[in-house]
PDB file of C-alpha atoms in Angstrom:
ATOM      1  CA  MET A   8     292.821  93.264 189.204  1.00 52.00           C
ATOM      2  CA  GLN A   9     295.350  90.507 189.913  1.00 53.00           C
ATOM      3  CA  THR A  10     298.376  90.487 187.598  1.00 58.00           C
ATOM      4  CA  ALA A  11     300.550  87.866 189.325  1.00 61.00           C
ATOM      5  CA  LEU A  12     300.037  84.122 189.050  1.00 67.00           C
ATOM      6  CA  THR A  13     297.352  83.155 191.566  1.00 77.00           C
ATOM      7  CA  THR A  14     294.630  80.599 192.210  1.00 86.00           C
ATOM      8  CA  GLU A  15     292.298  83.209 193.665  1.00 90.00           C
ATOM      9  CA  ASN A  16     290.187  83.385 190.511  1.00 91.00           C
ATOM     10  CA  TYR A  17     289.633  79.628 190.507  1.00 93.00           C
ATOM     11  CA  ARG A  18     288.731  79.686 194.202  1.00 93.00           C
ATOM     12  CA  ARG A  19     286.254  82.438 193.439  1.00 93.00           C
ATOM     13  CA  PHE A  20     284.605  80.303 190.779  1.00 94.00           C
ATOM     14  CA  PHE A  21     284.354  77.167 192.899  1.00 92.00           C
ATOM     15  CA  THR A  22     283.078  79.025 195.966  1.00 94.00           C
ATOM     16  CA  ASP A  23     280.532  81.246 194.215  1.00 93.00           C
ATOM     17  CA  PRO A  24     277.177  79.464 193.662  1.00 95.00           C
ATOM     18  CA  TYR A  25     276.300  81.863 190.838  1.00 94.00           C
ATOM     19  CA  TYR A  26     279.155  80.831 188.556  1.00 95.00           C
ATOM     20  CA  GLN A  27     278.614  77.169 189.409  1.00 94.00           C
ATOM     21  CA  SER A  28     274.970  77.512 188.368  1.00 95.00           C
ATOM     22  CA  VAL A  29     276.095  79.147 185.108  1.00 95.00           C
ATOM     23  CA  LEU A  30     278.371  76.182 184.355  1.00 95.00           C
ATOM     24  CA  TRP A  31     275.637  73.709 185.293  1.00 96.00           C
ATOM     25  CA  SER A  32     273.119  75.500 183.048  1.00 95.00           C
ATOM     26  CA  THR A  33     275.637  75.439 180.196  1.00 96.00           C
ATOM     27  CA  LEU A  34     276.153  71.699 180.631  1.00 95.00           C
ATOM     28  CA  LYS A  35     272.437  70.926 180.767  1.00 96.00           C
ATOM     29  CA  ILE A  36     271.581  73.045 177.737  1.00 96.00           C
ATOM     30  CA  SER A  37     274.528  71.666 175.731  1.00 96.00           C
ATOM     31  CA  ILE A  38     273.773  68.014 176.497  1.00 95.00           C
ATOM     32  CA  LEU A  39     270.078  68.510 175.714  1.00 97.00           C
ATOM     33  CA  CYS A  40     270.883  70.207 172.391  1.00 97.00           C
ATOM     34  CA  THR A  41     273.355  67.442 171.515  1.00 96.00           C
ATOM     35  CA  VAL A  42     270.839  64.668 172.223  1.00 96.00           C
ATOM     36  CA  LEU A  43     268.111  66.532 170.355  1.00 98.00           C
ATOM     37  CA  SER A  44     270.319  67.110 167.314  1.00 97.00           C
ATOM     38  CA  LEU A  45     271.276  63.417 167.299  1.00 96.00           C
ATOM     39  CA  VAL A  46     267.641  62.288 167.503  1.00 96.00           C
ATOM     40  CA  LEU A  47     266.573  64.691 164.758  1.00 97.00           C
ATOM     41  CA  GLY A  48     269.682  64.348 162.621  1.00 96.00           C
ATOM     42  CA  PHE A  49     270.084  60.571 162.475  1.00 95.00           C
ATOM     43  CA  PRO A  50     266.892  59.828 160.478  1.00 94.00           C
ATOM     44  CA  VAL A  51     267.746  62.610 158.015  1.00 95.00           C
ATOM     45  CA  ALA A  52     271.341  61.409 157.624  1.00 95.00           C
ATOM     46  CA  TYR A  53     270.189  57.789 157.259  1.00 92.00           C
ATOM     47  CA  SER A  54     267.669  58.731 154.568  1.00 91.00           C
ATOM     48  CA  LEU A  55     270.277  60.748 152.680  1.00 92.00           C
ATOM     49  CA  ALA A  56     272.825  57.933 152.904  1.00 89.00           C
ATOM     50  CA  LYS A  57     270.374  55.411 151.439  1.00 86.00           C
ATOM     51  CA  SER A  58     268.908  57.775 148.866  1.00 85.00           C
ATOM     52  CA  GLN A  59     269.675  57.279 145.190  1.00 82.00           C
ATOM     53  CA  SER A  60     267.498  60.200 144.143  1.00 80.00           C
ATOM     54  CA  LYS A  61     268.757  62.914 141.825  1.00 81.00           C
ATOM     55  CA  ARG A  62     267.499  65.413 144.384  1.00 86.00           C
ATOM     56  CA  LYS A  63     270.006  64.212 146.947  1.00 88.00           C
ATOM     57  CA  SER A  64     272.506  66.929 146.059  1.00 88.00           C
ATOM     58  CA  LEU A  65     269.786  69.563 146.380  1.00 91.00           C
ATOM     59  CA  LEU A  66     268.849  68.264 149.829  1.00 91.00           C
ATOM     60  CA  ILE A  67     272.478  68.392 150.950  1.00 91.00           C
ATOM     61  CA  ILE A  68     272.726  71.973 149.690  1.00 92.00           C
ATOM     62  CA  LEU A  69     269.613  72.869 151.703  1.00 93.00           C
ATOM     63  CA  ILE A  70     271.215  71.366 154.813  1.00 93.00           C
ATOM     64  CA  VAL A  71     274.490  73.207 154.241  1.00 93.00           C
ATOM     65  CA  PHE A  72     272.829  76.517 153.360  1.00 92.00           C
ATOM     66  CA  PRO A  73     272.089  77.579 156.986  1.00 89.00           C
ATOM     67  CA  LEU A  74     275.821  77.328 157.706  1.00 91.00           C
ATOM     68  CA  LEU A  75     276.347  80.208 155.283  1.00 91.00           C
ATOM     69  CA  VAL A  76     274.163  82.428 157.472  1.00 89.00           C
ATOM     70  CA  GLY A  77     275.612  83.874 160.666  1.00 87.00           C
ATOM     71  CA  SER A  78     274.355  82.629 164.020  1.00 87.00           C
ATOM     72  CA  VAL A  79     273.177  86.150 164.876  1.00 90.00           C
ATOM     73  CA  VAL A  80     270.894  86.225 161.827  1.00 92.00           C
ATOM     74  CA  ARG A  81     269.531  82.776 162.623  1.00 92.00           C
ATOM     75  CA  ALA A  82     268.900  83.790 166.234  1.00 92.00           C
ATOM     76  CA  ALA A  83     267.044  86.856 164.960  1.00 91.00           C
ATOM     77  CA  GLY A  84     264.882  84.526 162.888  1.00 92.00           C
ATOM     78  CA  TRP A  85     264.002  82.532 166.001  1.00 93.00           C
ATOM     79  CA  MET A  86     263.117  85.791 167.752  1.00 92.00           C
ATOM     80  CA  VAL A  87     260.530  86.441 165.038  1.00 91.00           C
ATOM     81  CA  ILE A  88     259.152  82.896 165.316  1.00 93.00           C
ATOM     82  CA  LEU A  89     259.012  82.721 169.131  1.00 93.00           C
ATOM     83  CA  GLY A  90     258.034  86.312 169.925  1.00 90.00           C
ATOM     84  CA  ASN A  91     254.689  87.272 171.454  1.00 90.00           C
ATOM     85  CA  ALA A  92     253.464  88.230 167.982  1.00 88.00           C
ATOM     86  CA  GLY A  93     255.444  85.459 166.332  1.00 89.00           C
ATOM     87  CA  PHE A  94     254.422  82.474 164.250  1.00 91.00           C
ATOM     88  CA  VAL A  95     254.167  79.970 167.116  1.00 93.00           C
ATOM     89  CA  ASN A  96     251.919  82.143 169.282  1.00 93.00           C
ATOM     90  CA  ALA A  97     249.791  83.090 166.276  1.00 93.00           C
ATOM     91  CA  LEU A  98     249.338  79.392 165.491  1.00 93.00           C
ATOM     92  CA  LEU A  99     248.447  78.514 169.098  1.00 92.00           C
ATOM     93  CA  ILE A 100     245.895  81.314 169.312  1.00 93.00           C
ATOM     94  CA  HIS A 101     244.428  80.460 165.894  1.00 90.00           C
ATOM     95  CA  PHE A 102     243.691  76.864 166.933  1.00 91.00           C
ATOM     96  CA  GLY A 103     242.370  77.945 170.329  1.00 90.00           C
ATOM     97  CA  ILE A 104     245.113  76.219 172.314  1.00 91.00           C
ATOM     98  CA  VAL A 105     245.828  79.437 174.210  1.00 89.00           C
ATOM     99  CA  SER A 106     243.809  82.645 174.527  1.00 87.00           C
ATOM    100  CA  SER A 107     246.760  85.016 174.822  1.00 89.00           C
ATOM    101  CA  PRO A 108     250.427  84.869 173.782  1.00 91.00           C
ATOM    102  CA  ILE A 109     252.663  82.730 175.979  1.00 93.00           C
ATOM    103  CA  ARG A 110     256.211  83.658 176.848  1.00 92.00           C
ATOM    104  CA  LEU A 111     258.617  81.702 174.667  1.00 92.00           C
ATOM    105  CA  MET A 112     261.405  84.220 174.214  1.00 93.00           C
ATOM    106  CA  TYR A 113     264.137  84.556 176.838  1.00 92.00           C
ATOM    107  CA  THR A 114     263.555  81.035 178.140  1.00 92.00           C
ATOM    108  CA  PRO A 115     265.682  77.864 178.159  1.00 93.00           C
ATOM    109  CA  LEU A 116     263.337  76.463 175.496  1.00 94.00           C
ATOM    110  CA  ALA A 117     264.219  79.291 173.115  1.00 95.00           C
ATOM    111  CA  VAL A 118     267.942  78.732 173.683  1.00 96.00           C
ATOM    112  CA  VAL A 119     267.600  74.977 173.126  1.00 96.00           C
ATOM    113  CA  LEU A 120     265.645  75.446 169.895  1.00 95.00           C
ATOM    114  CA  GLY A 121     267.978  78.125 168.574  1.00 95.00           C
ATOM    115  CA  THR A 122     271.178  76.278 169.463  1.00 96.00           C
ATOM    116  CA  THR A 123     269.886  72.986 168.077  1.00 96.00           C
ATOM    117  CA  GLY A 124     269.051  74.749 164.823  1.00 94.00           C
ATOM    118  CA  VAL A 125     272.624  76.016 164.617  1.00 94.00           C
ATOM    119  CA  VAL A 126     274.348  72.668 165.262  1.00 96.00           C
ATOM    120  CA  LEU A 127     271.914  70.300 163.523  1.00 96.00           C
ATOM    121  CA  PRO A 128     273.566  70.566 160.060  1.00 96.00           C
ATOM    122  CA  TYR A 129     276.924  69.568 161.572  1.00 96.00           C
ATOM    123  CA  MET A 130     275.375  66.461 163.115  1.00 96.00           C
ATOM    124  CA  ILE A 131     273.586  65.477 159.901  1.00 96.00           C
ATOM    125  CA  LEU A 132     276.646  65.881 157.681  1.00 95.00           C
ATOM    126  CA  THR A 133     278.913  64.000 160.108  1.00 94.00           C
ATOM    127  CA  LEU A 134     276.501  61.089 160.403  1.00 95.00           C
ATOM    128  CA  GLN A 135     275.828  60.980 156.676  1.00 93.00           C
ATOM    129  CA  SER A 136     279.506  60.627 155.800  1.00 90.00           C
ATOM    130  CA  VAL A 137     279.773  57.567 158.057  1.00 90.00           C
ATOM    131  CA  LEU A 138     276.444  55.998 157.099  1.00 90.00           C
ATOM    132  CA  GLU A 139     277.332  56.190 153.409  1.00 88.00           C
ATOM    133  CA  GLY A 140     280.340  53.987 154.148  1.00 84.00           C
ATOM    134  CA  ILE A 141     278.139  51.176 155.482  1.00 79.00           C
ATOM    135  CA  ASP A 142     277.656  48.383 152.974  1.00 75.00           C
ATOM    136  CA  LEU A 143     273.928  48.137 152.291  1.00 70.00           C
ATOM    137  CA  SER A 144     274.322  44.468 151.373  1.00 75.00           C
ATOM    138  CA  VAL A 145     274.991  43.672 155.050  1.00 77.00           C
ATOM    139  CA  GLU A 146     271.609  45.066 156.019  1.00 75.00           C
ATOM    140  CA  GLU A 147     269.944  43.255 153.130  1.00 76.00           C
ATOM    141  CA  ALA A 148     271.595  39.978 154.152  1.00 80.00           C
ATOM    142  CA  ALA A 149     270.236  40.353 157.687  1.00 77.00           C
ATOM    143  CA  ARG A 150     266.733  40.872 156.350  1.00 77.00           C
ATOM    144  CA  ASN A 151     267.089  37.862 154.048  1.00 78.00           C
ATOM    145  CA  LEU A 152     267.964  35.804 157.126  1.00 77.00           C
ATOM    146  CA  GLY A 153     264.712  36.827 158.789  1.00 76.00           C
ATOM    147  CA  ALA A 154     265.695  39.919 160.750  1.00 77.00           C
ATOM    148  CA  SER A 155     263.016  42.578 160.957  1.00 80.00           C
ATOM    149  CA  PRO A 156     263.843  46.128 159.823  1.00 77.00           C
ATOM    150  CA  ALA A 157     263.983  47.235 163.471  1.00 81.00           C
ATOM    151  CA  VAL A 158     266.347  44.414 164.478  1.00 80.00           C
ATOM    152  CA  SER A 159     268.492  45.035 161.405  1.00 81.00           C
ATOM    153  CA  PHE A 160     268.727  48.725 162.239  1.00 81.00           C
ATOM    154  CA  PHE A 161     269.549  48.388 165.938  1.00 81.00           C
ATOM    155  CA  ARG A 162     271.850  45.359 165.647  1.00 81.00           C
ATOM    156  CA  ILE A 163     273.694  46.217 162.430  1.00 81.00           C
ATOM    157  CA  VAL A 164     273.285  49.801 161.225  1.00 83.00           C
ATOM    158  CA  LEU A 165     273.411  51.567 164.583  1.00 84.00           C
ATOM    159  CA  PRO A 166     276.570  49.783 165.858  1.00 83.00           C
ATOM    160  CA  MET A 167     278.343  50.391 162.547  1.00 85.00           C
ATOM    161  CA  ALA A 168     277.362  54.064 162.738  1.00 88.00           C
ATOM    162  CA  THR A 169     278.922  54.464 166.196  1.00 88.00           C
ATOM    163  CA  PRO A 170     282.057  56.272 164.911  1.00 86.00           C
ATOM    164  CA  GLY A 171     279.838  58.878 163.261  1.00 89.00           C
ATOM    165  CA  ILE A 172     277.687  59.209 166.368  1.00 92.00           C
ATOM    166  CA  ALA A 173     280.783  59.707 168.509  1.00 90.00           C
ATOM    167  CA  ALA A 174     282.297  62.265 166.130  1.00 90.00           C
ATOM    168  CA  GLY A 175     279.033  64.147 165.687  1.00 93.00           C
ATOM    169  CA  THR A 176     278.356  64.172 169.414  1.00 93.00           C
ATOM    170  CA  MET A 177     281.787  65.554 170.252  1.00 92.00           C
ATOM    171  CA  LEU A 178     281.611  68.243 167.560  1.00 93.00           C
ATOM    172  CA  VAL A 179     278.099  69.382 168.461  1.00 96.00           C
ATOM    173  CA  LEU A 180     278.759  69.315 172.205  1.00 94.00           C
ATOM    174  CA  ILE A 181     281.828  71.517 171.799  1.00 94.00           C
ATOM    175  CA  LEU A 182     279.861  73.982 169.657  1.00 95.00           C
ATOM    176  CA  CYS A 183     276.995  74.087 172.164  1.00 96.00           C
ATOM    177  CA  MET A 184     279.249  74.584 175.176  1.00 95.00           C
ATOM    178  CA  ASN A 185     280.906  77.571 173.512  1.00 94.00           C
ATOM    179  CA  ALA A 186     277.789  79.140 171.998  1.00 94.00           C
ATOM    180  CA  TYR A 187     277.606  82.894 172.442  1.00 94.00           C
ATOM    181  CA  ALA A 188     275.208  84.748 170.127  1.00 92.00           C
ATOM    182  CA  THR A 189     272.246  82.392 170.494  1.00 94.00           C
ATOM    183  CA  PRO A 190     272.170  82.336 174.339  1.00 94.00           C
ATOM    184  CA  VAL A 191     272.570  86.117 174.472  1.00 94.00           C
ATOM    185  CA  LEU A 192     269.807  86.899 171.961  1.00 93.00           C
ATOM    186  CA  LEU A 193     267.333  84.147 172.868  1.00 94.00           C
ATOM    187  CA  GLY A 194     268.109  83.677 176.558  1.00 92.00           C
ATOM    188  CA  GLY A 195     268.349  87.310 177.573  1.00 85.00           C
ATOM    189  CA  THR A 196     269.137  88.007 181.209  1.00 82.00           C
ATOM    190  CA  GLY A 197     267.057  85.059 182.367  1.00 79.00           C
ATOM    191  CA  LEU A 198     269.574  82.448 181.229  1.00 86.00           C
ATOM    192  CA  THR A 199     273.315  82.957 181.419  1.00 89.00           C
ATOM    193  CA  MET A 200     275.835  80.564 179.899  1.00 94.00           C
ATOM    194  CA  MET A 201     279.598  80.344 180.169  1.00 95.00           C
ATOM    195  CA  ALA A 202     280.693  81.960 176.891  1.00 95.00           C
ATOM    196  CA  PRO A 203     278.690  85.178 177.462  1.00 94.00           C
ATOM    197  CA  THR A 204     279.956  85.241 181.054  1.00 95.00           C
ATOM    198  CA  VAL A 205     283.570  85.066 179.857  1.00 95.00           C
ATOM    199  CA  TYR A 206     282.901  87.918 177.436  1.00 94.00           C
ATOM    200  CA  GLU A 207     281.246  89.986 180.153  1.00 93.00           C
ATOM    201  CA  GLN A 208     284.181  89.584 182.541  1.00 94.00           C
ATOM    202  CA  ILE A 209     286.779  90.468 179.904  1.00 93.00           C
ATOM    203  CA  SER A 210     285.029  93.163 177.861  1.00 91.00           C
ATOM    204  CA  LYS A 211     282.666  94.818 180.319  1.00 89.00           C
ATOM    205  CA  ALA A 212     284.198  94.252 183.741  1.00 90.00           C
ATOM    206  CA  SER A 213     287.780  94.397 182.363  1.00 89.00           C
ATOM    207  CA  ASN A 214     288.623  91.531 184.721  1.00 91.00           C
ATOM    208  CA  TRP A 215     290.984  89.641 182.441  1.00 91.00           C
ATOM    209  CA  PRO A 216     292.375  87.231 185.071  1.00 91.00           C
ATOM    210  CA  PHE A 217     288.932  86.019 186.158  1.00 93.00           C
ATOM    211  CA  GLY A 218     287.681  85.942 182.571  1.00 93.00           C
ATOM    212  CA  SER A 219     290.701  83.865 181.568  1.00 93.00           C
ATOM    213  CA  ALA A 220     290.077  81.506 184.486  1.00 94.00           C
ATOM    214  CA  LEU A 221     286.466  81.065 183.370  1.00 95.00           C
ATOM    215  CA  ALA A 222     287.627  80.411 179.798  1.00 95.00           C
ATOM    216  CA  LEU A 223     290.086  77.750 180.960  1.00 95.00           C
ATOM    217  CA  ILE A 224     287.443  76.083 183.132  1.00 95.00           C
ATOM    218  CA  LEU A 225     285.034  76.103 180.188  1.00 95.00           C
ATOM    219  CA  MET A 226     287.672  74.544 177.923  1.00 95.00           C
ATOM    220  CA  VAL A 227     288.538  71.804 180.433  1.00 95.00           C
ATOM    221  CA  VAL A 228     284.893  70.960 181.140  1.00 94.00           C
ATOM    222  CA  THR A 229     284.057  70.963 177.420  1.00 93.00           C
ATOM    223  CA  LEU A 230     286.915  68.645 176.484  1.00 91.00           C
ATOM    224  CA  GLY A 231     286.280  66.430 179.507  1.00 92.00           C
ATOM    225  CA  THR A 232     282.584  66.069 178.730  1.00 89.00           C
ATOM    226  CA  ALA A 233     283.260  65.407 175.041  1.00 86.00           C
ATOM    227  CA  VAL A 234     285.886  62.762 175.786  1.00 87.00           C
ATOM    228  CA  LEU A 235     283.663  61.125 178.430  1.00 87.00           C
ATOM    229  CA  SER A 236     280.702  60.934 176.059  1.00 84.00           C
ATOM    230  CA  ASN A 237     282.964  59.475 173.373  1.00 80.00           C
ATOM    231  CA  LEU A 238     284.245  56.807 175.769  1.00 83.00           C
ATOM    232  CA  VAL A 239     280.700  55.866 176.788  1.00 80.00           C
ATOM    233  CA  ILE A 240     279.597  55.570 173.162  1.00 79.00           C
ATOM    234  CA  GLN A 241     282.653  53.516 172.222  1.00 76.00           C
ATOM    235  CA  ARG A 242     282.195  51.202 175.231  1.00 78.00           C
ATOM    236  CA  ASN A 243     278.562  50.578 174.304  1.00 70.00           C
ATOM    237  CA  HIS A 244     279.711  49.941 170.732  1.00 63.00           C
ATOM    238  CA  VAL A 245     282.190  47.289 171.883  1.00 68.00           C
ATOM    239  CA  LYS A 246     279.572  45.593 174.093  1.00 66.00           C
ATOM    240  CA  THR A 247     277.061  45.571 171.250  1.00 61.00           C
ATOM    241  CA  MET A 248     279.547  44.092 168.782  1.00 63.00           C
ATOM    242  CA  GLN A 249     280.592  41.417 171.297  1.00 62.00           C
ATOM    243  CA  SER A 250     277.002  40.424 171.972  1.00 60.00           C
TER     244      SER A 250
END
């Protein structure tokens, strides 16, 4: 094990196809989970922001409640749902879609579903806080001037919600990139991501220098990707407002 300051551990990472594939898999899974949480979370956040119902507080509590449960417990729940004898396979067999259980556990799909379930409340709450600050009279004025609901949403609501989209995207992307329990429990040995790899190098292989190098690379890539996505969203926001 190297104890002196050296770049050998970084050279090892950038010359070993295995660790590059681990980083690439982490990026792909994280971006997919972020996009999925945005697509699923925006309608929920928009509905909550516009809602005047007395049940609104109850709905917010239901969204926050999963955050009180550890990610390990939630991953265990997904294991029950996606297992060979789980709910999904039982449903598919019941309706005759498949004749025997299909493999859902220990696949990228399981990791995406589990990770999205973990980060979705963060996306919803971030978007809701911004959407509630949008003056509803602006949207109503656009409709009074002849704009359709779709045009009003894409030309007024969506651009004004850009700060929330940017904040939610950055937060969720950072959480996904550094996910540990969900990839380990739902991905198994078939899918390795960066956070479990860092843990393996430090705790199991006792290779602290290489584990630290992996952690630093993960941090730099995570921050770089988050900042880049934020810049892209902000640039599109400026173009939309100018047009």
